[in-house]
Short mmCIF file of C-alpha atoms and ligand atoms in Angstrom, two decimals:
data_model
loop_
_atom_site.label_atom_id
_atom_site.label_comp_id
_atom_site.label_asym_id
_atom_site.label_seq_id
_atom_site.Cartn_x
_atom_site.Cartn_y
_atom_site.Cartn_z
CA MET C 1 83.89 93.66 55.61
CA LYS C 2 86.58 96.16 54.58
CA ASN C 3 87.62 97.97 57.74
CA LEU C 4 87.85 96.59 61.23
CA ALA C 5 88.86 98.20 64.53
CA VAL C 6 90.57 96.75 67.57
CA LEU C 7 90.91 98.16 71.07
CA THR C 8 92.28 97.06 74.42
CA SER C 9 90.29 98.06 77.47
CA GLY C 10 90.51 97.79 81.27
CA GLY C 11 93.56 96.36 83.01
CA ASP C 12 96.34 95.46 80.57
CA SER C 13 97.32 91.82 80.44
CA PRO C 14 100.41 90.10 79.05
CA GLY C 15 99.62 88.70 75.62
CA MET C 16 97.42 91.57 74.45
CA ASN C 17 100.08 92.57 71.92
CA ALA C 18 100.37 89.03 70.61
CA CYS C 19 96.61 89.10 70.10
CA ILE C 20 96.63 92.48 68.33
CA ARG C 21 99.37 91.12 66.08
CA ALA C 22 97.29 88.04 65.24
CA ILE C 23 94.23 90.18 64.48
CA VAL C 24 96.07 92.62 62.22
CA ARG C 25 97.90 89.89 60.31
CA SER C 26 94.85 87.60 59.96
CA ALA C 27 92.71 90.52 58.79
CA ASN C 28 95.37 91.48 56.28
CA HIS C 29 95.35 87.90 55.00
CA LYS C 30 91.63 88.37 54.23
CA ASN C 31 92.22 91.81 52.66
CA ILE C 32 90.68 93.67 55.58
CA ASN C 33 92.24 96.83 57.01
CA THR C 34 92.67 97.04 60.76
CA PHE C 35 92.35 100.30 62.65
CA GLY C 36 93.89 100.56 66.10
CA ILE C 37 91.91 102.53 68.67
CA GLN C 38 94.13 104.00 71.36
CA TYR C 39 93.22 104.26 75.07
CA GLY C 40 90.29 101.83 74.90
CA TYR C 41 86.75 103.18 74.74
CA ASN C 42 87.99 106.65 75.71
CA GLY C 43 90.00 106.75 72.49
CA LEU C 44 86.99 105.59 70.52
CA ILE C 45 84.93 108.47 71.92
CA LYS C 46 87.75 110.93 71.13
CA ASN C 47 88.35 109.51 67.65
CA ASN C 48 91.83 108.36 68.56
CA ILE C 49 91.79 105.89 65.69
CA LYS C 50 94.46 105.13 63.12
CA ILE C 51 95.27 102.41 60.68
CA LEU C 52 97.50 99.63 62.00
CA LEU C 53 99.62 98.17 59.25
CA PRO C 54 100.76 94.52 59.38
CA GLU C 55 104.39 95.66 59.61
CA GLU C 56 103.61 97.89 62.60
CA VAL C 57 102.93 94.89 64.80
CA SER C 58 106.35 93.38 64.12
CA ASN C 59 108.45 92.62 67.18
CA THR C 60 105.56 92.96 69.59
CA ILE C 61 104.67 89.33 70.34
CA HIS C 62 107.02 89.26 73.33
CA ILE C 63 106.09 92.62 74.84
CA GLY C 64 103.80 92.93 77.87
CA GLY C 65 101.14 95.63 78.28
CA THR C 66 99.41 96.93 75.19
CA ILE C 67 100.81 98.98 72.32
CA LEU C 68 97.30 100.44 71.90
CA LYS C 69 97.26 101.70 75.52
CA SER C 70 94.32 101.00 77.76
CA ALA C 71 91.88 102.79 80.03
CA ARG C 72 88.84 102.23 82.18
CA SER C 73 86.28 104.50 80.52
CA GLU C 74 83.59 106.21 82.59
CA GLU C 75 82.26 108.03 79.55
CA PHE C 76 81.43 104.84 77.69
CA PHE C 77 78.95 103.99 80.45
CA SER C 78 76.79 106.86 79.25
CA LYS C 79 74.58 106.68 76.18
CA LYS C 80 75.98 110.01 75.03
CA GLY C 81 79.54 108.60 75.13
CA ARG C 82 78.55 105.48 73.24
CA LYS C 83 76.76 107.53 70.56
CA LYS C 84 79.92 109.55 70.00
CA ALA C 85 81.87 106.28 69.75
CA TYR C 86 79.45 104.96 67.14
CA GLN C 87 79.64 108.16 65.08
CA ASN C 88 83.44 107.91 65.04
CA LEU C 89 83.34 104.32 63.82
CA LYS C 90 80.92 105.31 61.04
CA MET C 91 83.03 108.35 60.13
CA ASN C 92 86.06 106.07 59.68
CA ASN C 93 83.99 103.58 57.64
CA ILE C 94 84.62 100.86 60.18
CA ASP C 95 82.15 97.98 60.07
CA GLY C 96 83.32 95.72 62.89
CA MET C 97 85.20 95.93 66.17
CA ILE C 98 87.19 93.50 68.27
CA VAL C 99 87.39 94.27 71.97
CA LEU C 100 90.17 92.85 74.13
CA GLY C 101 89.46 93.00 77.85
CA GLY C 102 87.88 91.53 80.94
CA ASP C 103 84.36 91.46 82.34
CA GLY C 104 83.74 95.23 82.41
CA SER C 105 85.07 95.79 78.89
CA LEU C 106 83.03 92.91 77.49
CA THR C 107 79.92 94.28 79.19
CA GLY C 108 80.55 97.59 77.41
CA ALA C 109 81.00 95.70 74.13
CA LYS C 110 77.69 93.86 74.55
CA ILE C 111 75.72 97.03 75.37
CA PHE C 112 77.27 98.85 72.42
CA GLY C 113 76.67 95.96 70.00
CA ASP C 114 73.00 95.77 70.99
CA GLU C 115 72.44 99.50 70.97
CA PHE C 116 73.85 100.20 67.50
CA LYS C 117 73.54 96.74 65.90
CA PHE C 118 77.30 96.95 65.42
CA ASN C 119 79.42 93.87 64.61
CA ILE C 120 81.37 93.10 67.72
CA ILE C 121 83.55 90.26 68.94
CA GLY C 122 85.15 90.10 72.37
CA ILE C 123 88.37 88.37 73.38
CA PRO C 124 88.93 87.60 77.08
CA CYS C 125 92.05 89.33 78.37
CA THR C 126 92.55 89.52 82.12
CA ILE C 127 95.01 88.14 84.61
CA ASP C 128 92.03 87.41 86.90
CA ASN C 129 90.75 84.57 84.65
CA ASP C 130 87.25 85.29 85.88
CA VAL C 131 85.51 85.56 82.50
CA TYR C 132 82.66 83.09 82.10
CA GLY C 133 82.70 80.72 79.11
CA THR C 134 86.42 80.34 78.57
CA ASP C 135 88.89 78.07 80.31
CA TYR C 136 91.57 80.72 80.07
CA SER C 137 91.86 84.44 79.54
CA ILE C 138 94.92 85.97 77.92
CA GLY C 139 97.40 87.06 80.60
CA PHE C 140 96.41 84.64 83.32
CA ALA C 141 99.17 82.09 82.69
CA THR C 142 101.87 84.77 82.76
CA ALA C 143 100.55 86.37 85.95
CA ARG C 144 100.35 82.95 87.61
CA GLU C 145 103.97 82.32 86.69
CA THR C 146 105.06 85.73 88.01
CA ILE C 147 103.29 85.05 91.30
CA VAL C 148 104.80 81.59 91.69
CA ASN C 149 108.29 82.96 90.97
CA SER C 150 107.73 85.68 93.58
CA ILE C 151 106.45 83.26 96.21
CA ASP C 152 109.41 80.94 95.58
CA LYS C 153 111.64 83.87 96.58
CA ILE C 154 109.54 84.80 99.59
CA ARG C 155 109.66 81.18 100.70
CA ASP C 156 113.44 81.40 101.08
CA THR C 157 112.99 84.09 103.72
CA ALA C 158 109.97 82.37 105.29
CA ALA C 159 112.02 79.20 105.68
CA SER C 160 115.22 80.90 106.88
CA HIS C 161 113.44 83.00 109.53
CA GLU C 162 110.64 80.54 110.25
CA ARG C 163 108.02 83.14 109.45
CA ILE C 164 104.38 83.12 108.54
CA PHE C 165 104.14 85.06 105.27
CA ILE C 166 100.86 86.36 103.91
CA VAL C 167 101.13 87.03 100.19
CA GLU C 168 98.33 89.09 98.70
CA VAL C 169 97.48 88.23 95.12
CA MET C 170 95.28 90.19 92.67
CA GLY C 171 92.03 88.91 91.19
CA ARG C 172 89.44 91.44 92.25
CA GLU C 173 86.41 89.45 93.55
CA SER C 174 87.71 86.20 92.09
CA GLY C 175 90.07 83.75 93.80
CA TYR C 176 91.04 81.98 90.57
CA LEU C 177 94.51 83.48 90.28
CA ALA C 178 95.23 83.00 93.99
CA LEU C 179 94.03 79.42 93.98
CA GLU C 180 96.18 78.21 91.10
CA SER C 181 99.19 80.23 92.20
CA GLY C 182 98.78 78.86 95.70
CA VAL C 183 98.71 75.24 94.56
CA ALA C 184 101.70 75.78 92.26
CA SER C 185 103.75 77.42 94.98
CA GLY C 186 102.88 74.79 97.59
CA ALA C 187 101.22 77.35 99.86
CA GLU C 188 100.32 75.98 103.28
CA LEU C 189 97.06 77.93 103.27
CA ILE C 190 95.07 79.44 100.40
CA LEU C 191 92.40 82.01 101.20
CA ILE C 192 89.95 82.97 98.47
CA PRO C 193 86.58 84.73 98.62
CA GLU C 194 84.72 81.72 97.13
CA ASN C 195 85.70 79.52 100.07
CA LYS C 196 83.95 81.03 103.06
CA ASN C 197 86.19 80.89 106.12
CA SER C 198 85.66 82.70 109.38
CA MET C 199 88.64 84.28 111.13
CA THR C 200 88.35 81.56 113.77
CA ASP C 201 88.57 78.84 111.06
CA VAL C 202 91.66 80.49 109.65
CA ILE C 203 93.37 80.74 113.03
CA ASN C 204 92.53 77.12 113.89
CA LYS C 205 93.90 75.88 110.59
CA LEU C 206 96.99 78.00 111.01
CA LYS C 207 97.61 76.72 114.53
CA LYS C 208 97.50 73.13 113.32
CA ILE C 209 99.92 73.88 110.49
CA ASN C 210 102.21 75.95 112.71
CA ASN C 211 102.47 73.20 115.34
CA LYS C 212 104.48 71.16 112.86
CA LYS C 213 105.93 73.75 110.54
CA LYS C 214 107.09 77.23 111.49
CA SER C 215 107.52 78.61 108.01
CA VAL C 216 104.14 79.10 106.38
CA ILE C 217 103.00 80.70 103.16
CA ILE C 218 99.44 81.98 103.09
CA VAL C 219 98.22 82.96 99.64
CA TYR C 220 95.59 85.61 100.21
CA ALA C 221 93.27 86.66 97.37
CA GLU C 222 92.67 90.41 97.39
CA GLY C 223 88.89 89.79 97.40
CA CYS C 224 89.01 88.17 100.87
CA LYS C 225 87.34 90.09 103.63
CA PHE C 226 89.51 89.80 106.73
CA GLY C 227 90.15 93.52 107.07
CA SER C 228 93.43 95.14 106.11
CA LEU C 229 96.52 92.94 105.90
CA ASN C 230 97.87 94.86 108.87
CA GLU C 231 94.84 93.88 110.94
CA PHE C 232 94.86 90.33 109.60
CA SER C 233 98.51 89.76 110.48
CA GLN C 234 98.01 91.35 113.90
CA LYS C 235 95.18 88.89 114.61
CA ILE C 236 97.50 86.02 113.70
CA LYS C 237 100.27 87.42 115.92
CA ASP C 238 97.81 87.76 118.81
CA SER C 239 96.47 84.23 118.42
CA ILE C 240 99.68 82.27 117.79
CA SER C 241 102.29 82.85 120.44
CA ASN C 242 105.82 83.59 119.26
CA SER C 243 104.66 83.81 115.68
CA ASN C 244 106.79 85.82 113.36
CA VAL C 245 104.37 87.26 110.79
CA ARG C 246 105.00 89.34 107.68
CA PHE C 247 102.88 90.27 104.69
CA SER C 248 103.70 91.14 101.15
CA ILE C 249 101.39 92.68 98.55
CA LEU C 250 102.58 91.66 95.10
CA GLY C 251 100.56 94.41 93.36
CA HIS C 252 101.01 95.39 89.75
CA ILE C 253 104.16 93.35 89.31
CA GLN C 254 101.65 90.55 88.59
CA ARG C 255 100.23 92.31 85.57
CA GLY C 256 103.30 93.26 83.60
CA GLY C 257 106.14 91.39 82.00
CA ILE C 258 106.97 89.20 79.07
CA PRO C 259 103.98 87.03 78.12
CA SER C 260 104.52 83.32 78.62
CA PRO C 261 104.54 81.07 75.54
CA SER C 262 101.10 79.69 76.47
CA ASP C 263 99.63 83.20 76.62
CA ARG C 264 101.19 84.03 73.26
CA ILE C 265 99.74 80.88 71.72
CA LEU C 266 96.30 81.53 73.23
CA ALA C 267 96.43 85.14 72.01
CA SER C 268 97.42 84.02 68.51
CA ILE C 269 94.60 81.45 68.28
CA LEU C 270 91.91 83.77 69.65
CA GLY C 271 93.06 86.73 67.54
CA TYR C 272 93.11 84.62 64.37
CA GLU C 273 89.72 83.07 65.15
CA SER C 274 88.12 86.44 65.84
CA ILE C 275 88.72 87.40 62.21
CA ASN C 276 87.32 84.12 60.89
CA GLN C 277 84.17 84.61 62.92
CA ILE C 278 83.56 88.30 62.33
CA ILE C 279 83.76 87.85 58.56
CA LYS C 280 81.21 85.04 58.85
CA GLY C 281 78.88 87.65 60.33
CA LYS C 282 79.13 86.43 63.92
CA THR C 283 78.52 89.27 66.31
CA ASN C 284 77.89 89.97 69.99
CA LYS C 285 79.99 86.92 70.79
CA MET C 286 83.21 86.22 72.61
CA ILE C 287 85.88 83.86 71.32
CA GLY C 288 87.08 81.70 74.17
CA ILE C 289 88.97 78.47 74.59
CA LYS C 290 87.46 75.19 75.84
CA ASN C 291 89.43 71.99 75.99
CA GLN C 292 92.11 73.65 73.88
CA LYS C 293 89.71 74.51 71.05
CA PRO C 294 88.41 78.00 70.23
CA ILE C 295 84.69 78.41 70.83
CA LEU C 296 82.05 81.12 70.41
CA ILE C 297 79.94 82.18 73.37
CA ASN C 298 77.14 84.76 73.44
CA LEU C 299 78.28 87.95 75.16
CA ASP C 300 74.93 87.78 76.96
CA ASP C 301 76.06 84.64 78.77
CA VAL C 302 79.58 85.91 79.32
CA ILE C 303 78.42 88.96 81.22
CA SER C 304 75.51 87.43 83.11
CA LYS C 305 77.09 84.22 84.37
CA LYS C 306 79.75 83.69 86.97
CA LYS C 307 82.82 81.58 86.43
CA ASN C 308 83.29 79.22 89.34
CA VAL C 309 86.61 78.20 90.77
CA ASP C 310 87.40 74.54 91.30
CA LEU C 311 87.13 74.24 95.06
CA SER C 312 88.45 70.68 94.99
CA LEU C 313 91.87 72.27 94.40
CA ILE C 314 91.66 73.71 97.93
CA GLU C 315 91.08 70.24 99.33
CA ILE C 316 94.00 68.81 97.38
CA SER C 317 96.21 71.65 98.50
CA ASN C 318 95.16 71.23 102.16
CA ILE C 319 96.16 67.59 102.10
CA ILE C 320 99.42 67.80 100.23
CA SER C 321 100.80 70.96 101.83
CA LYS C 322 100.92 69.48 105.32
CA TYR C 323 102.41 66.42 107.03
O1 F6P H 401 91.36 93.11 86.60
C1 F6P H 401 92.75 93.12 86.66
C2 F6P H 401 93.23 93.74 87.94
O2 F6P H 401 94.64 93.69 87.94
C3 F6P H 401 92.64 93.14 89.23
O3 F6P H 401 93.25 91.94 89.58
C4 F6P H 401 92.88 94.27 90.19
O4 F6P H 401 91.98 94.22 91.27
C5 F6P H 401 92.64 95.49 89.34
O5 F6P H 401 92.84 95.10 88.01
C6 F6P H 401 93.53 96.66 89.66
O6 F6P H 401 93.17 97.71 88.84
P1 F6P H 401 94.01 99.05 88.66
O7 F6P H 401 95.26 98.72 87.92
O8 F6P H 401 93.10 99.93 87.89
O9 F6P H 401 94.31 99.53 90.04
#
């Protein structure tokens, strides 16, 4: 292998730059050139490809987002778009590609790898931590920390005004990020889509908590289906007399920022390992981390299987967040 490409796709996640750095430097160590593709698959289709020199990734390990830019590409879903992408890789004499992204981006990688028999390795990067086959995705630890720091601040107001605060956390259909952030912030109630609760269950639980404690933090995963947060808080107000309810949507603040040391380390290990594996001829695989060791998983499994959350954490949280 002489020339390799790297792209970041889908939602950016803190640690992507640390991973790009590891890829470029590890490839250079093996005398392989790395090409950076800008704007994810869209850039690949538009031939937005240029060499990334080892010195160009200096001073990027601590920067959030992605220096390669990212996008969610509609065009790559079409065969025509993927063909164009393949032609551009061939035109640039690129014989392998490393894709950094979440579920959707890895699905694109798998389809492309199969279609053109192209050497492809995926690296899980998403704050949602919902990628099957890896304990952690790059960006999750930082987002979790950002959320916990934010909830710590909200708790000051919740406690001072004796309010019920609903804090909406990202994660798409997955409650992983909400669950761990909720436990770490001592939330009185954690609502995630994987744990089916009816509105009546929620109100009953809340009444019990509120009988003893007036300030309550509810961590609410964005994938929950209780209507809009306006409607949800109104239902709480209507059911609990004298309740003082507010909600806060943390939004994209969760996705940006300086990557935590653990995300930088994970990104460095996975980036380094992706080079080792691609030069061994491994393809259509994802490099993940299991029990602190890098592992290879078939992209087939990654995209067809669902990562489960550990529901026992909800039980633990329910017991230790009340008295
Ligand atoms: O997948 C990462 C994520 O931040 C999800 O948690 C969220 O639902 C989504 O992306 C938001 O996407 P966008 O930034 O495109 O609105």
